[in-house]
Coordinates of C-alpha atoms and ligand atoms in Angstrom, one line a residue:
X1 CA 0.0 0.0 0.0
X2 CA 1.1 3.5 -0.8
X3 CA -0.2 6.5 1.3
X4 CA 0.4 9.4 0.4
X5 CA 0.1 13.0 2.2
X6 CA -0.1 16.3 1.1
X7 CA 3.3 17.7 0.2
X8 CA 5.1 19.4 -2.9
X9 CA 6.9 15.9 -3.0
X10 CA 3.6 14.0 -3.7
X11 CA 4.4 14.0 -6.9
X12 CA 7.8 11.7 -7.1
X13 CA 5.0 8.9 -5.2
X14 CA 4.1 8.7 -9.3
X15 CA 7.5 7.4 -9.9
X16 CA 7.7 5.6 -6.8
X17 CA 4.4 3.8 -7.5
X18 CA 5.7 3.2 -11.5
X19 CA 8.9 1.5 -9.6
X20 CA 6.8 -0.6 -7.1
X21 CA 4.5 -1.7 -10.1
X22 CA 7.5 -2.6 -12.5
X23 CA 9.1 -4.5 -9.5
X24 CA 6.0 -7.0 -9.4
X25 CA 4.2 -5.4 -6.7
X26 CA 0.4 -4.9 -5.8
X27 CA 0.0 -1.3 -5.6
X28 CA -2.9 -0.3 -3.8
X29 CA -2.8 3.8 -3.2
X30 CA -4.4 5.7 -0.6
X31 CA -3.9 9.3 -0.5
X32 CA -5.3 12.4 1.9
X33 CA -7.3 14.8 0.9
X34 CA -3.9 17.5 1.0
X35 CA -2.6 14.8 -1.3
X36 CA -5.2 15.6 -3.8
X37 CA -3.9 19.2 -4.1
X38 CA -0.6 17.9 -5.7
X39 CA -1.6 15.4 -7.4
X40 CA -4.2 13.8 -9.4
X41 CA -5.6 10.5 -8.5
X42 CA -6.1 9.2 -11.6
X43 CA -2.1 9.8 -12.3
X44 CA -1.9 6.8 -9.5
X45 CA -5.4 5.1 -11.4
X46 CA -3.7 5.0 -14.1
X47 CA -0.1 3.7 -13.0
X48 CA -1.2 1.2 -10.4
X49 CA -4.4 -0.3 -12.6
X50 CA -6.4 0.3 -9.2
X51 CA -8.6 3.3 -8.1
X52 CA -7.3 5.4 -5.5
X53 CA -9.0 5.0 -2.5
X54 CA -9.3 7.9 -0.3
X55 CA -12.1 7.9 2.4
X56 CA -12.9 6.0 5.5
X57 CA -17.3 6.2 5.1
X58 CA -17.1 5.4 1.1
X59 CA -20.1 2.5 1.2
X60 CA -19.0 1.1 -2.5
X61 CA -15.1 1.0 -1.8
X62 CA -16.5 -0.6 2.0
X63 CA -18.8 -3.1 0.4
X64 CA -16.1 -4.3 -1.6
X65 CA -12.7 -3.8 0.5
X66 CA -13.1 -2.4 3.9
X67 CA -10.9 -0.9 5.3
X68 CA -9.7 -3.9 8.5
X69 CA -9.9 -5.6 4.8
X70 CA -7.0 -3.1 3.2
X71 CA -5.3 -3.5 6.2
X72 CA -5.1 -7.2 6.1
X73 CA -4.1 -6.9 2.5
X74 CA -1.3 -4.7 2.6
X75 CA 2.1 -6.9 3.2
X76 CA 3.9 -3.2 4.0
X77 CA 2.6 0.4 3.7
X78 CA 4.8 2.9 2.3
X79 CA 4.0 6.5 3.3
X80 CA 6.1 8.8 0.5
X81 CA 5.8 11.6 1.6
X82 CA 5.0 11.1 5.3
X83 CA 4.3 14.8 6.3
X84 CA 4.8 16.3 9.8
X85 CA 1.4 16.4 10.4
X86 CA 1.4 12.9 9.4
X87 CA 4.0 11.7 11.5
X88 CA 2.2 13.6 14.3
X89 CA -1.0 11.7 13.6
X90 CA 1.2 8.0 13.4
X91 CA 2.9 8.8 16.4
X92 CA -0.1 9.5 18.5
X93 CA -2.3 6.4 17.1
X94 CA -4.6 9.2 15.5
X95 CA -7.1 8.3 12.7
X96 CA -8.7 11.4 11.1
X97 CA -8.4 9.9 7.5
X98 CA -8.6 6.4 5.7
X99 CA -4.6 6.6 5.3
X100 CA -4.1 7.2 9.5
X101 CA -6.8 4.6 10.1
X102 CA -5.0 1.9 7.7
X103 CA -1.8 2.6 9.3
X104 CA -3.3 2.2 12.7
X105 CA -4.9 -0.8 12.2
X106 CA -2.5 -2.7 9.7
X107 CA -0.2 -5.5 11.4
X108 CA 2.1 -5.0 8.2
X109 CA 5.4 -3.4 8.4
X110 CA 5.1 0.8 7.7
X111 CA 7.8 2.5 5.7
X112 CA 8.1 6.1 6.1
X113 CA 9.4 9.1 3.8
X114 CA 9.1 12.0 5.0
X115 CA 9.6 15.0 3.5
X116 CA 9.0 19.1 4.8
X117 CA 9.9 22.5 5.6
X118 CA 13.7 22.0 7.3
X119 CA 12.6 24.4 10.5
X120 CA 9.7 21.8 10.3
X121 CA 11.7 18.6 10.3
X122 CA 14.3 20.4 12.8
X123 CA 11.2 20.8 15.6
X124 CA 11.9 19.4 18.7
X125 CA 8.0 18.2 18.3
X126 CA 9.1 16.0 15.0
X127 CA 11.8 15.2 16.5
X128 CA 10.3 13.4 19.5
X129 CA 7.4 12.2 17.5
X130 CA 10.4 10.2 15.2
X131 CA 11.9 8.3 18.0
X132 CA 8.3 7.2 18.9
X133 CA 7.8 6.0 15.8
X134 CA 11.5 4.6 15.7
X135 CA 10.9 3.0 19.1
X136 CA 7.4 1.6 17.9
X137 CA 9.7 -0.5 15.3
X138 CA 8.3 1.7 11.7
X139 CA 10.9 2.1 9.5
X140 CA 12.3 5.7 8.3
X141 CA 14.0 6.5 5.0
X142 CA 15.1 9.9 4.7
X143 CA 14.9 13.0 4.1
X144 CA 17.6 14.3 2.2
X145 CA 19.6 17.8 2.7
X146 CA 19.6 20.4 0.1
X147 CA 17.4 22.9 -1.4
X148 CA 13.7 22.5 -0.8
X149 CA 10.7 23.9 -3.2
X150 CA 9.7 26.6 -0.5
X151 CA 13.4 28.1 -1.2
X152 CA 15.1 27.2 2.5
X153 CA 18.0 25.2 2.2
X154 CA 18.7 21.9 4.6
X155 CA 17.2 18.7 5.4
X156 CA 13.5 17.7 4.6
X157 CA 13.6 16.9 0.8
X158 CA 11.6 13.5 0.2
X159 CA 14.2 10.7 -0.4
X160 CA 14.1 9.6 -4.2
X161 CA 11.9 7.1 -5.5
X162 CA 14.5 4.5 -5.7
X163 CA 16.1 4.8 -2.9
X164 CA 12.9 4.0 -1.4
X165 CA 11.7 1.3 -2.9
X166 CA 15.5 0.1 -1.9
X167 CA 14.6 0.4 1.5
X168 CA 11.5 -1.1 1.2
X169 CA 12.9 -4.6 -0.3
X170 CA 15.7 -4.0 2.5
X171 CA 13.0 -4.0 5.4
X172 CA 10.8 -6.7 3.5
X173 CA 13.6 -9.0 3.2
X174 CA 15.1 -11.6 5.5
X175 CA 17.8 -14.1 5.5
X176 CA 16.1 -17.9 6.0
X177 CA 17.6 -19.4 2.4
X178 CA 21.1 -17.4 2.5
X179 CA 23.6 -19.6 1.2
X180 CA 21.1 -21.7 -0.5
X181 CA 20.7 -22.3 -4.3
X182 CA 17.4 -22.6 -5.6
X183 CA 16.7 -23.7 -9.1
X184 CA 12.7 -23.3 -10.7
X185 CA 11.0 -23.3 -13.5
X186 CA 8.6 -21.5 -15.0
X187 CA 5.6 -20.4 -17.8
X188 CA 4.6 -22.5 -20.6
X189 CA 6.5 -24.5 -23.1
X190 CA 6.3 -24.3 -27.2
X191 CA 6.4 -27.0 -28.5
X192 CA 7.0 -26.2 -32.6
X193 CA 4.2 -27.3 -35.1
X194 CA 6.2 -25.5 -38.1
X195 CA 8.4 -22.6 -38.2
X196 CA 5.1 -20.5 -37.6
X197 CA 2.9 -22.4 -35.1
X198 CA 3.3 -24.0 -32.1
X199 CA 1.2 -25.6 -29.3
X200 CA 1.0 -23.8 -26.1
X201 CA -1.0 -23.4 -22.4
X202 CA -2.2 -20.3 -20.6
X203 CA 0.3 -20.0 -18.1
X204 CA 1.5 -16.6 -17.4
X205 CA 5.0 -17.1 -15.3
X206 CA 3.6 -15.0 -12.8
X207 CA 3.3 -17.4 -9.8
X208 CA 6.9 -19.1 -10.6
X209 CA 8.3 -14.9 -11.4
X210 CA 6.8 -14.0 -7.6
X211 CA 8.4 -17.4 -6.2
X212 CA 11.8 -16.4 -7.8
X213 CA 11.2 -12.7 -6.4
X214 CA 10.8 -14.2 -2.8
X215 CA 13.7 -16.4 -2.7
X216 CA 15.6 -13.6 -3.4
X217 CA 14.1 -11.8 -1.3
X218 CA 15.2 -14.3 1.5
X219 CA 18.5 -14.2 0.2
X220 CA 18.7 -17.4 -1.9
X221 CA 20.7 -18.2 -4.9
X222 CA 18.3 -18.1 -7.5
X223 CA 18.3 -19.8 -11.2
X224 CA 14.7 -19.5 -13.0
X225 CA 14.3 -21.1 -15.9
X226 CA 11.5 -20.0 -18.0
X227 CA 9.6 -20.4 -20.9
X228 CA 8.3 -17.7 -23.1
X229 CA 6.3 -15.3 -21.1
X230 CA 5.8 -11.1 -20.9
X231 CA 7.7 -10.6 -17.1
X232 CA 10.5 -9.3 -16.2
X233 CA 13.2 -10.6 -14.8
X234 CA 13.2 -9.9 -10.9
X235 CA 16.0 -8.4 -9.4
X236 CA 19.0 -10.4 -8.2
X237 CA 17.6 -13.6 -10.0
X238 CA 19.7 -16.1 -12.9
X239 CA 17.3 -16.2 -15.7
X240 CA 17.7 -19.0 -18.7
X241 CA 14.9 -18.5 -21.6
X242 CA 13.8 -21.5 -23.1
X243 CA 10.7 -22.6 -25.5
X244 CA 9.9 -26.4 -25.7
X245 CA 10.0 -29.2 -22.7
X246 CA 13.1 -30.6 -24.0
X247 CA 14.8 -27.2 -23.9
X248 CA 13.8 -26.6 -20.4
X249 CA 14.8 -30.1 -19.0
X250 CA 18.5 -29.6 -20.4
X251 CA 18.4 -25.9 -19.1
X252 CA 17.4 -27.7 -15.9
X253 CA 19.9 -30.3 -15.7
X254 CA 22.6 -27.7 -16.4
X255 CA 21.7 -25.7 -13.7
X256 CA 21.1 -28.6 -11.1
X257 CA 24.7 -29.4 -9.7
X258 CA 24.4 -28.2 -6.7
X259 CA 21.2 -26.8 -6.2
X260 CA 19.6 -27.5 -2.5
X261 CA 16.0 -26.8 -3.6
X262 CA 13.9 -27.6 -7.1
X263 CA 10.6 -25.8 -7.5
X264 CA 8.6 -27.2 -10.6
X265 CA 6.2 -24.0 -11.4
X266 CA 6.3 -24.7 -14.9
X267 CA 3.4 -25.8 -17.1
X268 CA 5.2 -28.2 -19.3
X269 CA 3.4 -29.8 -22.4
X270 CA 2.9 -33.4 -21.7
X271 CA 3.2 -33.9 -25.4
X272 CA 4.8 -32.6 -28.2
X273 CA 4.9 -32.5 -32.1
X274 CA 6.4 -36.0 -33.1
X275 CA 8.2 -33.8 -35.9
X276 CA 8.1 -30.3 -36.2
X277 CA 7.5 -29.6 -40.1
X278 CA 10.7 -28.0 -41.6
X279 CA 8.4 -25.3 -43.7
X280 CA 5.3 -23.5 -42.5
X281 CA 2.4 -26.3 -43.4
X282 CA -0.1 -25.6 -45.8
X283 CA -4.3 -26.3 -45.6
X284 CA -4.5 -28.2 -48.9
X285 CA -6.4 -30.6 -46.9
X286 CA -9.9 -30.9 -44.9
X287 CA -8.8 -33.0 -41.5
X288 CA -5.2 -32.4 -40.4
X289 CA -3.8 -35.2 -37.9
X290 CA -1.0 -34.1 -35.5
X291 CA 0.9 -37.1 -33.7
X292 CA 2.5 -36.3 -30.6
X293 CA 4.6 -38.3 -28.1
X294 CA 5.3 -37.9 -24.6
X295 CA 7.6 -35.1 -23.3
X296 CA 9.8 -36.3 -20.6
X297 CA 8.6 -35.4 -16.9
X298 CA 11.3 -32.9 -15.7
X299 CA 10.6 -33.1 -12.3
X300 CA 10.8 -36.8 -11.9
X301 CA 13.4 -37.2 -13.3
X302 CA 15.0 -34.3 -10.7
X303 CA 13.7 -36.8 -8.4
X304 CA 15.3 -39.5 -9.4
X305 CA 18.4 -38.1 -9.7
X306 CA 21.2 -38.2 -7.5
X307 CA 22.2 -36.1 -5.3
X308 CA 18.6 -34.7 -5.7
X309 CA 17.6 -31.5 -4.1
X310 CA 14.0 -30.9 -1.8
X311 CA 11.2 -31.2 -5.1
X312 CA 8.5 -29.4 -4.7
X313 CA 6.0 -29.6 -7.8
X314 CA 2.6 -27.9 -8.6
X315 CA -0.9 -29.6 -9.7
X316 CA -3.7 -28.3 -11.3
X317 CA -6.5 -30.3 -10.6
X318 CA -10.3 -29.5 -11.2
X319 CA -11.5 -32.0 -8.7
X320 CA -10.8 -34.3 -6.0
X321 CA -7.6 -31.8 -5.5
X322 CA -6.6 -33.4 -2.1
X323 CA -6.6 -37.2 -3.8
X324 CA -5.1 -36.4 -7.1
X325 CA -2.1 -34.0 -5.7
X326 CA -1.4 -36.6 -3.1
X327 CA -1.6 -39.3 -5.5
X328 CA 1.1 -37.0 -7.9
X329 CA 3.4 -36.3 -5.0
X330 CA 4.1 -40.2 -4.5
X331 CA 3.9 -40.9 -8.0
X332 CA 6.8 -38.4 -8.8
X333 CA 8.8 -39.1 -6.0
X334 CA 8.5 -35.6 -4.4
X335 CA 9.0 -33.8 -1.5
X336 CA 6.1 -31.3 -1.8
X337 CA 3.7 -29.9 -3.9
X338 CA 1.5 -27.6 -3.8
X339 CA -2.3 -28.3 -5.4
X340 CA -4.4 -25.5 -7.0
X341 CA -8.4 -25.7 -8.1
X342 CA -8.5 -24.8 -11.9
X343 CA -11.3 -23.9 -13.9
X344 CA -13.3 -21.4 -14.8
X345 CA -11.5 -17.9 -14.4
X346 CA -9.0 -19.7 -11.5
X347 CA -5.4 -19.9 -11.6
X348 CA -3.9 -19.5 -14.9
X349 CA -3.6 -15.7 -15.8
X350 CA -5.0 -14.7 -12.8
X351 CA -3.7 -12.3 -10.3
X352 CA -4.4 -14.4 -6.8
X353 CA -4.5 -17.8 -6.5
X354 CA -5.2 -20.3 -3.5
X355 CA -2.8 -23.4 -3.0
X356 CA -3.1 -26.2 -0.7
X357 CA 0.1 -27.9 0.1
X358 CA 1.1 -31.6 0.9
X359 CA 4.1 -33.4 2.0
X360 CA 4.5 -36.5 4.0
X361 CA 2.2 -36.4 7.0
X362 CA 1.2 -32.8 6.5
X363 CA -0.4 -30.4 5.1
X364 CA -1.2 -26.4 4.9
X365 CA -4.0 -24.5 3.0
X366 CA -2.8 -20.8 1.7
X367 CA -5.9 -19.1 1.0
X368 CA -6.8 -17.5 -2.1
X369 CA -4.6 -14.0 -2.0
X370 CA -2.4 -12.5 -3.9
X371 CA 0.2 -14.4 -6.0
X372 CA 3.1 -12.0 -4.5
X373 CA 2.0 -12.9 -0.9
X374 CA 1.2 -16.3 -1.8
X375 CA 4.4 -16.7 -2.7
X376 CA 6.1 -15.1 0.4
X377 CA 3.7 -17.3 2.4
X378 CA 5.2 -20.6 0.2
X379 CA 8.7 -19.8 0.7
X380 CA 8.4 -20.0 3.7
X381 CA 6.5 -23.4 4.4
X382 CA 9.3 -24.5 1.5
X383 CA 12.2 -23.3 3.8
X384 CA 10.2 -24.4 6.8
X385 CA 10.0 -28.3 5.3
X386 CA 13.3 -28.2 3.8
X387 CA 14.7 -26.9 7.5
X388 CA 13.3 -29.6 9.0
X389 CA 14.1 -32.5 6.5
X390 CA 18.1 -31.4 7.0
X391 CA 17.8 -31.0 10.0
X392 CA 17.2 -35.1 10.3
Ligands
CTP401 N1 6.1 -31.2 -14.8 C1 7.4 -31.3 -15.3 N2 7.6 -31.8 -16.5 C2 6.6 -32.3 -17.3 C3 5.3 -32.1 -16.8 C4 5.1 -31.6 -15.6 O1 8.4 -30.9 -14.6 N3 6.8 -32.8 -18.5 C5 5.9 -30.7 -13.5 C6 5.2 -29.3 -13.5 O2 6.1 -28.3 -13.5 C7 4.4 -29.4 -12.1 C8 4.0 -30.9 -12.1 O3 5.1 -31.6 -12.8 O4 5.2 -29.2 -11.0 C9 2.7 -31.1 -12.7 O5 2.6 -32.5 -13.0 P1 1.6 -33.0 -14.1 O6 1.7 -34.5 -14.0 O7 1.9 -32.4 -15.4 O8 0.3 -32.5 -13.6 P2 -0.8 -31.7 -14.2 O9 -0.3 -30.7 -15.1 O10 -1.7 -31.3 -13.1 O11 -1.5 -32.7 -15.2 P3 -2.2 -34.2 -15.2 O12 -3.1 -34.2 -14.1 O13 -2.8 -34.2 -16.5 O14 -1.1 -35.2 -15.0

């Protein structure tokens, strides 16, 4: 979530929001009615994809997100720029405004960044109203020194964009896979009809992307290997592009000395053209007959293997999801997997998801949220599982 207050700076949040958004996050922005006289809500609308939201009694954004709601969604609020008067508010558990109320009743970690008059950020009444914050465990980035839009010259310049969305990873991250190498893949697989066609699924890559993004984020050694999709490449993260199943399983087997921990996010055609045509093939006829065969099953045979790392694989069932996953975890020789309802409008291409997760005398339901918190809340039953089976 990003708040933001009424300052001159309001109008780097655009760019901060921009960088949030191309970084893979949710961007949910809630601004203050001072806010509005800087900038233009639909400047957000239109960056973030979501409407602004900006009061606590609106019965339509209530009915479909109240505000305990947008509390419980945010993973971290970022306030940019955190005004004095906002500060003041935070400080002394004061809710005027949706933005105060949020902040109050969130459990999520709160970035601030401020940004004001010098003599203003100088006051003794700032001052003490920092360390309570400070004390209270919320996170401060900034302000800057230098010359500031009202003409004085000193600290009180918002921090720039970048350097808080630095700070924000920083406070978001943690350390549980450091030292580990993780190796997953993800998206669809081509698999080549002719030199024009090919057959395909509707994965997106974002579920395996936001799984990549919080490895790193826990300060694993990531490898993703991924088949053609429109993300990009988190941060910090080994990427190796690849089209068809047989491309991806010697991508895989490349990368695998080594790695401690396989996640199969991939949708991988089970079959593929027997022989791709060499030239673009032509309808001279009324019934066209494709054979395929059987693609090999990449994360069985990282199973198999040996040394192997902690498998964890993914199923898409449309019924009996508890049966059939537990049935595919035995039959592949896994550690984990993690079983998703599809049909309909679930899953695939979608924005949240909802995942139950099995492994060998246990199991978790993650319920349906956001694929970026989804993932954070997998990694960590992942590192959890894989703690506990080395630890043996
Ligand atoms: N997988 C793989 N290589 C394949 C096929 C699947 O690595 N050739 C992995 C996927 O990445 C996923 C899991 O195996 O982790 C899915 O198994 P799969 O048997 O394909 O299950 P479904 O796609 O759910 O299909 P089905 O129920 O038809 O078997």
């Amino acid at each position: 979530m990003l708040g933001i207050t009424g300052g001159i700076a309001a109008y780097k949040a655009a760019e901060l929001a921009r960088l949030l958004v191309k970084g893979g996050a949710e961007v949910q922005v809630v601004m203050t009615a001072a806010a509005r006289q800087f900038i233009a809500p639909l400047t957000l609308q239109a960056i973030t994809g979501r409407p602004v939201r900006d009061t606590l009694f609106d019965p339509q954004h209530e009915a479909a997100m109240g505000h305990i709601e947008l509390a419980r969604w945010a993973e971290a609020i970022v306030v940019a720029p955190a005004t004095a008067d906002f500060m003041a508010q935070a400080a002394h558990g004061m809710a005027p405004d949706l933005l105060a109320t949020l902040c109050l009743a969130t459990e999520a970690p709160l970035l601030l960044a401020p940004a004001m008059n010098q003599a203003m950020w100088r006051n003794a009444a700032t001052r003490t109203n920092t360390e309570t914050l400070r004390a209270r465990g919320v996170s401060l980035v900034g302000p800057a020194a230098g010359e500031q839009a009202c003409g004085d010259i000193g600290p009180g310049r918002m921090i720039e964009p970048a350097e808080v969305l630095q700070a924000l990873s920083d406070m978001l991250s943690g350390d549980s896979l450091a030292g580990r190498r993780v190796l997953l893949t993800a998206g669809p697989t081509r698999e080549a009809i002719d030199p024009v066609r090919f057959l395909g699924n509707r994965s997106s890559g974002k579920m395996g992307f936001a799984l990549a993004r919080a490895l790193v984020g826990q300060g694993a050694d990531v490898t993703l290997v991924s088949g053609p999709v429109a993300l990009e490449t988190p941060d910090r993260v080994r990427r190796v592009d690849v089209e068809t199943a047989l491309q991806m399983r010697s991508a895989v087997f490349d990368a695998l000395p080594g790695a401690d921990i396989f996640i199969a996010c991939a949708a991988v055609a089970d079959f593929r053209p027997g022989q791709a045509a060499a030239s673009k093939i032509k309808k001279t006829q009324e019934v066209m007959t494709l054979t395929l065969v059987r693609n090999p099953d990449i994360l069985t045979e990282v199973a198999a293997s040996s040394p192997r790392p902690f498998c964890v694989g993914f199923a898409a069932e449309t019924d009996d999801v508890e049966a059939y996953a537990d049935a595919k975890r035995r039959s592949k020789g896994i550690d984990m997997i993690a079983a998703n309802r599809v049909g309909e409008s679930l899953a695939f291409e979608a924005d949240d998801n909802a995942l139950l997760v099995l492994w060998e005398g246990g199991r978790r339901e993650l319920a349906m949220q956001s694929k970026s918190s989804l993932a954070t809340a997998l990694v960590a039953l992942i590192t959890e599982r894989f703690d506990a089976q080395t630890a043996t």
